[in-house]
PDB file of C-alpha atoms in Angstrom:
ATOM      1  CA  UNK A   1     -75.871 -51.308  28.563  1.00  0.00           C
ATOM      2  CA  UNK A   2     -79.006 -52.188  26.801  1.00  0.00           C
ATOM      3  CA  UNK A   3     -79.367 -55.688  28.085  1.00  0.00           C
ATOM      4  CA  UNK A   4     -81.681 -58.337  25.650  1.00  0.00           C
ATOM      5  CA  UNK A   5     -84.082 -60.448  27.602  1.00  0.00           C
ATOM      6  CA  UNK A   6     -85.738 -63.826  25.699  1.00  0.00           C
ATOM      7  CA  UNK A   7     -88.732 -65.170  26.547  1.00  0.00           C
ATOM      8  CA  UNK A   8     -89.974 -68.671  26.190  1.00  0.00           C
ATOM      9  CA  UNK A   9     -93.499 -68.842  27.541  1.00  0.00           C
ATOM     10  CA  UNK A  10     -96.644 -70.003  25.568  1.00  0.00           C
ATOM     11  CA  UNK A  11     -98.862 -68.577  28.016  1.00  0.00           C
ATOM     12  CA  UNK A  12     -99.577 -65.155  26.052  1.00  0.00           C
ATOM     13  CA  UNK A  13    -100.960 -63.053  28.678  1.00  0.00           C
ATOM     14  CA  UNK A  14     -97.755 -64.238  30.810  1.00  0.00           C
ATOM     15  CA  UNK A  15     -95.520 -63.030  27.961  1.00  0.00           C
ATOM     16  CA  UNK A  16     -97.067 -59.280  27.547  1.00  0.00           C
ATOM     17  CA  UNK A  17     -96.942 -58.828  31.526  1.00  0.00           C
ATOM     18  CA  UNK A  18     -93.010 -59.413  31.610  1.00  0.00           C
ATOM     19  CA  UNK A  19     -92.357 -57.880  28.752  1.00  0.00           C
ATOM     20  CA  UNK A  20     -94.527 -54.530  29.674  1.00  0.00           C
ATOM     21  CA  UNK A  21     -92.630 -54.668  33.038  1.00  0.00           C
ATOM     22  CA  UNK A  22     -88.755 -55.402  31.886  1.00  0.00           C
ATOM     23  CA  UNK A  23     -89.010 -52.947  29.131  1.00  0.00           C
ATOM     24  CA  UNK A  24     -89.760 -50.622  31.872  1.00  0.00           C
ATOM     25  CA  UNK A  25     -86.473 -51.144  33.265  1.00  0.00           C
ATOM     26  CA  UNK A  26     -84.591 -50.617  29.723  1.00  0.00           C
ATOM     27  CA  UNK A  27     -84.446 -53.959  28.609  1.00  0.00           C
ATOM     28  CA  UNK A  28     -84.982 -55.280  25.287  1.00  0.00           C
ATOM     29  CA  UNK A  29     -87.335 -58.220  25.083  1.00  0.00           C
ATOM     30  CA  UNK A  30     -88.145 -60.741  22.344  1.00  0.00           C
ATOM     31  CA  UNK A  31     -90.792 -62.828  22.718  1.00  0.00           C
ATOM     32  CA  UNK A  32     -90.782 -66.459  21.293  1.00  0.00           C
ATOM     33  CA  UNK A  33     -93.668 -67.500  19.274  1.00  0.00           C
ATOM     34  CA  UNK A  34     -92.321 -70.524  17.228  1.00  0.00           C
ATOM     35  CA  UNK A  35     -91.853 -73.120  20.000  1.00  0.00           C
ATOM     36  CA  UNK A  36     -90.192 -75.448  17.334  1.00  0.00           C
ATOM     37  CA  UNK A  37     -87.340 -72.629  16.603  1.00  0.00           C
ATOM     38  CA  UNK A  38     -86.245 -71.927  19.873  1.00  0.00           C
ATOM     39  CA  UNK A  39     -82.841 -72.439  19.117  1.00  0.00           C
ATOM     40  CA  UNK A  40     -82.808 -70.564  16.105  1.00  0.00           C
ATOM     41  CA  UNK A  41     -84.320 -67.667  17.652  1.00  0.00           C
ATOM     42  CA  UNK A  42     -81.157 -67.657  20.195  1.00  0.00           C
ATOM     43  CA  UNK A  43     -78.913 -68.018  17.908  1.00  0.00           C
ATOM     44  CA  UNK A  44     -80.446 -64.800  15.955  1.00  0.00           C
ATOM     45  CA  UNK A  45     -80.813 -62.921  19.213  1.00  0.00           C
ATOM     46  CA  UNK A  46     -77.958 -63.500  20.948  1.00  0.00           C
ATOM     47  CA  UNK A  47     -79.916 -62.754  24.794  1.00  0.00           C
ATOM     48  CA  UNK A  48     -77.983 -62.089  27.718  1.00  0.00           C
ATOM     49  CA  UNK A  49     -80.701 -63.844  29.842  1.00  0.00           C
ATOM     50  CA  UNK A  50     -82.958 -66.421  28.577  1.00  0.00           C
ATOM     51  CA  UNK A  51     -86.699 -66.642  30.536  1.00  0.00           C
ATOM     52  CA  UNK A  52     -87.685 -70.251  29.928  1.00  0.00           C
ATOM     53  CA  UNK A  53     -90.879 -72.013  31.004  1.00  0.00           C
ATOM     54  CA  UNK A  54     -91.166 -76.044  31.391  1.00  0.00           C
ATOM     55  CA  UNK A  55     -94.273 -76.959  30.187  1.00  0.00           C
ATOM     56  CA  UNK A  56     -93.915 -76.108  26.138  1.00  0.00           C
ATOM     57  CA  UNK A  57     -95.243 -77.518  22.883  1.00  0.00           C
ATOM     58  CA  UNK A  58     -93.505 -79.978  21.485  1.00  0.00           C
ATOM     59  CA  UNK A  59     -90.596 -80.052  23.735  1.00  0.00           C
ATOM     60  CA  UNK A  60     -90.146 -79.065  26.816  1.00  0.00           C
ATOM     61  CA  UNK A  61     -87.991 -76.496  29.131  1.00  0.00           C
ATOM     62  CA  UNK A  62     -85.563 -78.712  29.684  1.00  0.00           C
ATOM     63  CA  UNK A  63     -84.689 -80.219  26.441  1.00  0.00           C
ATOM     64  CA  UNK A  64     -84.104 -76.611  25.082  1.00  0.00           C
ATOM     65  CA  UNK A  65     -81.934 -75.163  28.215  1.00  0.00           C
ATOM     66  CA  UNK A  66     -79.804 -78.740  27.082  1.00  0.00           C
ATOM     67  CA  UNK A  67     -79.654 -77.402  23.132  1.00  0.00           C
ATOM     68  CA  UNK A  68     -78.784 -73.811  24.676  1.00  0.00           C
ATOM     69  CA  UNK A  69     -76.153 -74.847  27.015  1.00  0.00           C
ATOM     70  CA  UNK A  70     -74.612 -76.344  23.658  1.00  0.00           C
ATOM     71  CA  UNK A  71     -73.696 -72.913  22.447  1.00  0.00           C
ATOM     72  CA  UNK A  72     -73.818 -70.515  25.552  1.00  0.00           C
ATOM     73  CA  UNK A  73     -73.407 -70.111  29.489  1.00  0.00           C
ATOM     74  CA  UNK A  74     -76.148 -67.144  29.145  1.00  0.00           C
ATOM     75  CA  UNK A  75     -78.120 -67.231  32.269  1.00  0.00           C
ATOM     76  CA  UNK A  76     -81.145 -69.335  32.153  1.00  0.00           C
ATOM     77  CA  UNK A  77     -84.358 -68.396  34.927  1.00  0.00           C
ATOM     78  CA  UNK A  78     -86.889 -71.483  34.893  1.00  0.00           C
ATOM     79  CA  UNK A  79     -90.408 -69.968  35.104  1.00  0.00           C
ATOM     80  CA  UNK A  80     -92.719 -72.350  35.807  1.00  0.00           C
ATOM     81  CA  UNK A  81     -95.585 -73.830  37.520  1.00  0.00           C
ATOM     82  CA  UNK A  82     -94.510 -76.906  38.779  1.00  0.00           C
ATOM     83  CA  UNK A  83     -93.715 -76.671  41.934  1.00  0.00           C
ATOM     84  CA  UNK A  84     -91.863 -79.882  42.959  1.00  0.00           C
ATOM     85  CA  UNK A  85     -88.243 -80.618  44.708  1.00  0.00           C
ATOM     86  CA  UNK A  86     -87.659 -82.673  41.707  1.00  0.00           C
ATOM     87  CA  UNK A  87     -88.744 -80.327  38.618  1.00  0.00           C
ATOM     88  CA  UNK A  88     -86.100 -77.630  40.423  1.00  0.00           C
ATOM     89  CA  UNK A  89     -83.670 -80.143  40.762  1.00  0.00           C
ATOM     90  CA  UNK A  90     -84.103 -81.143  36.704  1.00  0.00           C
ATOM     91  CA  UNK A  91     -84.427 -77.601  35.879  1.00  0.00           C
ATOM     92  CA  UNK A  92     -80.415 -76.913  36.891  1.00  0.00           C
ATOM     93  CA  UNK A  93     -79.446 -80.293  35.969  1.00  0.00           C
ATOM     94  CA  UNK A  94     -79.869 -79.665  32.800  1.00  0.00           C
ATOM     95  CA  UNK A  95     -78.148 -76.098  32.696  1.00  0.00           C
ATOM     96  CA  UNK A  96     -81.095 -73.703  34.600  1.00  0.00           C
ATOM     97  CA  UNK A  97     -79.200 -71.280  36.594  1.00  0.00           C
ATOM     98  CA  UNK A  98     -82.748 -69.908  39.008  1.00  0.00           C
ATOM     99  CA  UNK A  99     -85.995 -70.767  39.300  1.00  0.00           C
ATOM    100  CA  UNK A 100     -89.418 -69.210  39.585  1.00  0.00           C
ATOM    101  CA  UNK A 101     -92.395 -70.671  40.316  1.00  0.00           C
ATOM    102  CA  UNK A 102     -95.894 -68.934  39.297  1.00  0.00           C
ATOM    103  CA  UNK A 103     -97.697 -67.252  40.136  1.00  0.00           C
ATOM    104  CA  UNK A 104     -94.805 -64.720  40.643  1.00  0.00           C
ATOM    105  CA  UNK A 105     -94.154 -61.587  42.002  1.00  0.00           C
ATOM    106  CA  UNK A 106     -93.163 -59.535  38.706  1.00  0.00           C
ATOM    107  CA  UNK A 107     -90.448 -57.330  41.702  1.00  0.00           C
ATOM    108  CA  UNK A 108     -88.776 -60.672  42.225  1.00  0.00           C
ATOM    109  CA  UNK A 109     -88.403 -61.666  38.373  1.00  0.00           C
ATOM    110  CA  UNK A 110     -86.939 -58.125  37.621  1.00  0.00           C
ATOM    111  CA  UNK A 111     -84.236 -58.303  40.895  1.00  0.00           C
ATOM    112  CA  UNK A 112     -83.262 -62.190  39.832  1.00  0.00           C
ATOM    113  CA  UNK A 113     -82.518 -60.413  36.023  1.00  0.00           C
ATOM    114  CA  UNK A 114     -80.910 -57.868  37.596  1.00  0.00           C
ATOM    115  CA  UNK A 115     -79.003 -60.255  39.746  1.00  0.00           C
ATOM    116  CA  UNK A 116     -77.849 -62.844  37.226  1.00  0.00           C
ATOM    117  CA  UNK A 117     -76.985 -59.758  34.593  1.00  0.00           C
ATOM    118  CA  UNK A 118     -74.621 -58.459  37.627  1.00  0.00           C
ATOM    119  CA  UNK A 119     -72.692 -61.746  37.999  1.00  0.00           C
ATOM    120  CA  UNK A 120     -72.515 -62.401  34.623  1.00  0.00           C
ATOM    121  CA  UNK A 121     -71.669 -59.345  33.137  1.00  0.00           C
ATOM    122  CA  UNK A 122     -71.233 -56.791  36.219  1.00  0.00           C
ATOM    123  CA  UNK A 123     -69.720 -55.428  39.305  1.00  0.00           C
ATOM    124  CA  UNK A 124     -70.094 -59.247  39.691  1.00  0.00           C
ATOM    125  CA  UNK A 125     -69.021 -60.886  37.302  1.00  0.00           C
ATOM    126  CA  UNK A 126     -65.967 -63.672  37.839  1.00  0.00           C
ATOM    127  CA  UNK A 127     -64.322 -62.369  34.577  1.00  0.00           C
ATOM    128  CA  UNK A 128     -64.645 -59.000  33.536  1.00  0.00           C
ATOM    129  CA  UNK A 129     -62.112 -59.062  30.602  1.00  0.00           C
ATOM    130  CA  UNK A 130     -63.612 -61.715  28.060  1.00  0.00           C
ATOM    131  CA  UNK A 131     -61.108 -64.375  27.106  1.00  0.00           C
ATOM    132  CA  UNK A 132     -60.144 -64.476  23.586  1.00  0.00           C
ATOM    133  CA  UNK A 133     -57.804 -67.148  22.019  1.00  0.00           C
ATOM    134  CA  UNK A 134     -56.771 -65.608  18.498  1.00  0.00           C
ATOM    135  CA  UNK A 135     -54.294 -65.993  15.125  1.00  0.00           C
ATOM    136  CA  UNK A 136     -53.901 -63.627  12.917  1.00  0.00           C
ATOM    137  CA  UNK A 137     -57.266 -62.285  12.998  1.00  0.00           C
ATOM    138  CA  UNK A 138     -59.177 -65.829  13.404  1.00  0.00           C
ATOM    139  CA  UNK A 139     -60.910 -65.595  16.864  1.00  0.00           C
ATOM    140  CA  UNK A 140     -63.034 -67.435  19.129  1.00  0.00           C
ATOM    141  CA  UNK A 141     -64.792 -66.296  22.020  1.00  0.00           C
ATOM    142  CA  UNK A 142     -65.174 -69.104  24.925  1.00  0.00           C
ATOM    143  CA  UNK A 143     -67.296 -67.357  27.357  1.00  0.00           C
ATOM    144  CA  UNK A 144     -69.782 -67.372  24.195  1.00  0.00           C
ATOM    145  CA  UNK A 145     -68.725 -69.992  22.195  1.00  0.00           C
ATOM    146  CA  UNK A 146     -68.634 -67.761  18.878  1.00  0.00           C
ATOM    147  CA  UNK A 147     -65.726 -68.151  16.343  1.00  0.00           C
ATOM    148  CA  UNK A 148     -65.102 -64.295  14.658  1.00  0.00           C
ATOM    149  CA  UNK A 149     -63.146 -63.936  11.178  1.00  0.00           C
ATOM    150  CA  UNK A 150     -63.306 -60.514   9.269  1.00  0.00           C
ATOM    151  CA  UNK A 151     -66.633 -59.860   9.178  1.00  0.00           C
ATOM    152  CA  UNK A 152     -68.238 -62.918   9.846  1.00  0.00           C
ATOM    153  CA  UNK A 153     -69.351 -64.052  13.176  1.00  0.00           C
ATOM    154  CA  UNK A 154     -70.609 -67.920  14.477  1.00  0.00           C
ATOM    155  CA  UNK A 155     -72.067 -69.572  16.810  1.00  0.00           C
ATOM    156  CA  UNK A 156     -70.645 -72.628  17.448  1.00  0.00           C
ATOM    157  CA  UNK A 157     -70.776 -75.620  20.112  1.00  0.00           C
ATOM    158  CA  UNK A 158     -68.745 -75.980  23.215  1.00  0.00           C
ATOM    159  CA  UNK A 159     -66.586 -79.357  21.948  1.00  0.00           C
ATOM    160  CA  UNK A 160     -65.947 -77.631  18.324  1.00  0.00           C
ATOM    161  CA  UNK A 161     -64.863 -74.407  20.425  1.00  0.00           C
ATOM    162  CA  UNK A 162     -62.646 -76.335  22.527  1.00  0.00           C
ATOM    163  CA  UNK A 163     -60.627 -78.692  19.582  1.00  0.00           C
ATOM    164  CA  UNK A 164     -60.624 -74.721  18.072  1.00  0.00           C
ATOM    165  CA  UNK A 165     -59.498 -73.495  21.015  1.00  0.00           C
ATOM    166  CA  UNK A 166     -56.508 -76.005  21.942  1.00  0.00           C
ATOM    167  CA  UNK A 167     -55.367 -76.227  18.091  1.00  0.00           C
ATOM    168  CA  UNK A 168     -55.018 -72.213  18.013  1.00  0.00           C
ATOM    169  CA  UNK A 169     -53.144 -71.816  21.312  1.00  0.00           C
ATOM    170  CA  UNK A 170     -51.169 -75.044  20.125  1.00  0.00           C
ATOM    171  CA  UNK A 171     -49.779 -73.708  17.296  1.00  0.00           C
ATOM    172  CA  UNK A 172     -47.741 -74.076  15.421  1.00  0.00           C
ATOM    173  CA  UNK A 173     -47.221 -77.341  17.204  1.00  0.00           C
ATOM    174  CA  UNK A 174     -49.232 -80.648  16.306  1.00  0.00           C
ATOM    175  CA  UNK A 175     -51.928 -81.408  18.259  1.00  0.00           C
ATOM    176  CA  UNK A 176     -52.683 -85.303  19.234  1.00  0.00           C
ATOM    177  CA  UNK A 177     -55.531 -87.250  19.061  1.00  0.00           C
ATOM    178  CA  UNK A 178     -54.649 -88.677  22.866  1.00  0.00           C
ATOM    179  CA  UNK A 179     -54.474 -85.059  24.269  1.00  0.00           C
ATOM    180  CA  UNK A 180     -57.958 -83.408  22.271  1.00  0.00           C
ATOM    181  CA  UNK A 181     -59.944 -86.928  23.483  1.00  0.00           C
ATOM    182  CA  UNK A 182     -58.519 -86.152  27.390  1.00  0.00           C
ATOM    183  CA  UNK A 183     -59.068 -82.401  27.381  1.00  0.00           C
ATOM    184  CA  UNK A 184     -62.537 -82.533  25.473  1.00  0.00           C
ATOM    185  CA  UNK A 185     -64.074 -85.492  26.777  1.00  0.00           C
ATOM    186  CA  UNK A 186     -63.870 -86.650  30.185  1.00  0.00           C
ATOM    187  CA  UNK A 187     -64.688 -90.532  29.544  1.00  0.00           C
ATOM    188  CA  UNK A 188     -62.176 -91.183  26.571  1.00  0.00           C
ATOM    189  CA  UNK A 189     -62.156 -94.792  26.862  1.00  0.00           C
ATOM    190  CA  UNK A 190     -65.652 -94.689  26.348  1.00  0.00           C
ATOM    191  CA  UNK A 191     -66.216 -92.201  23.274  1.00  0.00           C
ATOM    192  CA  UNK A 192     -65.950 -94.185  19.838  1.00  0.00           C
ATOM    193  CA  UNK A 193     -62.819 -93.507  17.909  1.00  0.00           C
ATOM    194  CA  UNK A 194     -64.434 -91.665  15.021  1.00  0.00           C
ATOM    195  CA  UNK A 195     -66.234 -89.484  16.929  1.00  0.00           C
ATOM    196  CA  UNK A 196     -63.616 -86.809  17.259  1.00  0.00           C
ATOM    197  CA  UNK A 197     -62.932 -87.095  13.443  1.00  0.00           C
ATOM    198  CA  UNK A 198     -66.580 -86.160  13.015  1.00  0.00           C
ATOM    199  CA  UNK A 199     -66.157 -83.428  15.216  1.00  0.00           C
ATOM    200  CA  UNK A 200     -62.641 -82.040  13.535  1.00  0.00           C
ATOM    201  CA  UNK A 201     -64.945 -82.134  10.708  1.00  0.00           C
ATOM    202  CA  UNK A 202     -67.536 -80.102  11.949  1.00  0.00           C
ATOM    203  CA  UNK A 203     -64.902 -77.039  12.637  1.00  0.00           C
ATOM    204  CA  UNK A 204     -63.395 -77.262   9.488  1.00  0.00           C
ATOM    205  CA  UNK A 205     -66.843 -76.580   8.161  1.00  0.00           C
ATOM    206  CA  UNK A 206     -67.696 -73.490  10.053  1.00  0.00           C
ATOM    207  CA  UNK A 207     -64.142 -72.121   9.290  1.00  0.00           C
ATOM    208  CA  UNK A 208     -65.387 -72.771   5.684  1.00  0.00           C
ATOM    209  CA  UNK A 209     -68.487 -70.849   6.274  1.00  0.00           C
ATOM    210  CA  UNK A 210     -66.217 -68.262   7.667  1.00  0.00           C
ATOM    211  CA  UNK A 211     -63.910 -67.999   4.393  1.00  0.00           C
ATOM    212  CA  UNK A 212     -60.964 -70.087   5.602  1.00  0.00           C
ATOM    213  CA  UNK A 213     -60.543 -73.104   3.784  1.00  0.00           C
ATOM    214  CA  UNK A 214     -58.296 -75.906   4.428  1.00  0.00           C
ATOM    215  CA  UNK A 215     -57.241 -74.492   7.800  1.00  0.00           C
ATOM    216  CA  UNK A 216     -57.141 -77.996   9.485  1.00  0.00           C
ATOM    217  CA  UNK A 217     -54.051 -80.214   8.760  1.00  0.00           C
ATOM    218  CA  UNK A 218     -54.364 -83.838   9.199  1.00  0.00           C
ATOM    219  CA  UNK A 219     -51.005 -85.387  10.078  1.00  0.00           C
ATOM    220  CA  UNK A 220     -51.347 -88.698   9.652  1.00  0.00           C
ATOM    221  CA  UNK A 221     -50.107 -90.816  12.727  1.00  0.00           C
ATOM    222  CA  UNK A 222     -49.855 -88.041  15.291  1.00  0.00           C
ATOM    223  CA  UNK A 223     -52.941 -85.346  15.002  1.00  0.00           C
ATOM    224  CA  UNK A 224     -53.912 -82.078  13.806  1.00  0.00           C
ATOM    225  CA  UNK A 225     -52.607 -78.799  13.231  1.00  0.00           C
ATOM    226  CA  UNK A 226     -53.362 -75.371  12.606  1.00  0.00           C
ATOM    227  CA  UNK A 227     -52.500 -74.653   8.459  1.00  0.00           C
ATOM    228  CA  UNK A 228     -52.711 -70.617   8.340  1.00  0.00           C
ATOM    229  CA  UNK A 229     -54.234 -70.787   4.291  1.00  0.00           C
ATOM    230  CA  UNK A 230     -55.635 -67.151   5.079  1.00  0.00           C
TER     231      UNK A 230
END
């Protein structure tokens, strides 16, 4: 398999010396350019390991692994120069799976890709067989947080996957407010009582953009259901 490799370095000559040396190895690269459309370019892309430096324009490493571990568990290598305890701790606190710190030995980059591509998608890997929870046709994909219908596909965040996710394998039963606030967010007490309204809101949108309209059923008193209108 033709694996797709994205790289988020601003350091030029940096960018041309991975990319001449994965592509030797039958990866596709892409190389990221706009530093303010990061998560666009993922989106678009679709890697299966991202290549992420700390020190960026405008924001940094971290803030984007955060935006990207919205939408996807891809792998994420740190390349950077920093080399403190505390920048390696930060870097998988906020989603980094490895780190790398320059100057680097281009052989170790290449085995750590190789690595995380095996336990993510290999010999390796926990879960071979993707999950898919589906209803007639209407699918989402949790491992990658994308939502397929026809032939449309979407990317879409983790909590909107998961109120997708229990009101599909829930159906055709109701689905209470009580039981999405447990199961989606750990600190219920906490979360303001709109907020998963907002979010309810947000899926019924992207089934919209998808073609489905009116596929979420308010029940007034007890939850939300599942109304097959396609």
């Amino acid at each position: 398999m033709n694996y797709k490799i994205m790289i988020v370095e601003d350091d030029k000559e940096i960018c041309s010396l991975l990319k001449e040396y994965i592509e030797k190895y039958e990866f596709t690269t892409l190389y990221i350019d706009d530093f303010e459309k990061v998560l666009e370019s993922f989106n678009d892309y679709k890697p299966d390991i991202v290549l992420l430096d700390i020190n960026l324009p405008k924001y940094d490493g971290f803030y984007w692994c955060k935006k990207i571990r919205q939408l996807s568990k891809v792998p994420v290598i740190f390349i950077s120069a920093r080399v403190s305890g505390m920048d390696q701790v930060m870097a998988l606190e906020n989603g980094g799976d490895d780190y790398i710190v320059k100057p680097f030995d281009i052989d170790v980059v290449i085995a750590k890709i190789k690595s995380h591509i095996r336990r993510a998608y290999g010999d390796y890997a926990s879960n071979k067989h993707e999950d898919i929870v589906e209803i007639d046709g209407l699918k989402y994909y949790p491992d990658r947080l994308e939502v397929a219908f026809n032939d449309k596909n979407l990317i879409i965040t983790k909590r909107e996957g998961e109120i997708l996710k229990y009101l599909i394998k829930k159906y055709p039963k109701v689905v209470s407010r009580d039981f999405l606030f447990e199961k989606i967010w750990d600190d219920a007490d906490f979360v303001e009582e709109n907020t998963l309204s907002v979010n309810m809101s947000r899926v019924r949108k992207r089934l919209q953009t998808l073609g489905i309209e009116d596929a979420i059923e308010t029940i007034r008193g007890s939850g939300y259901r599942i109304n097959k209108t396609w």
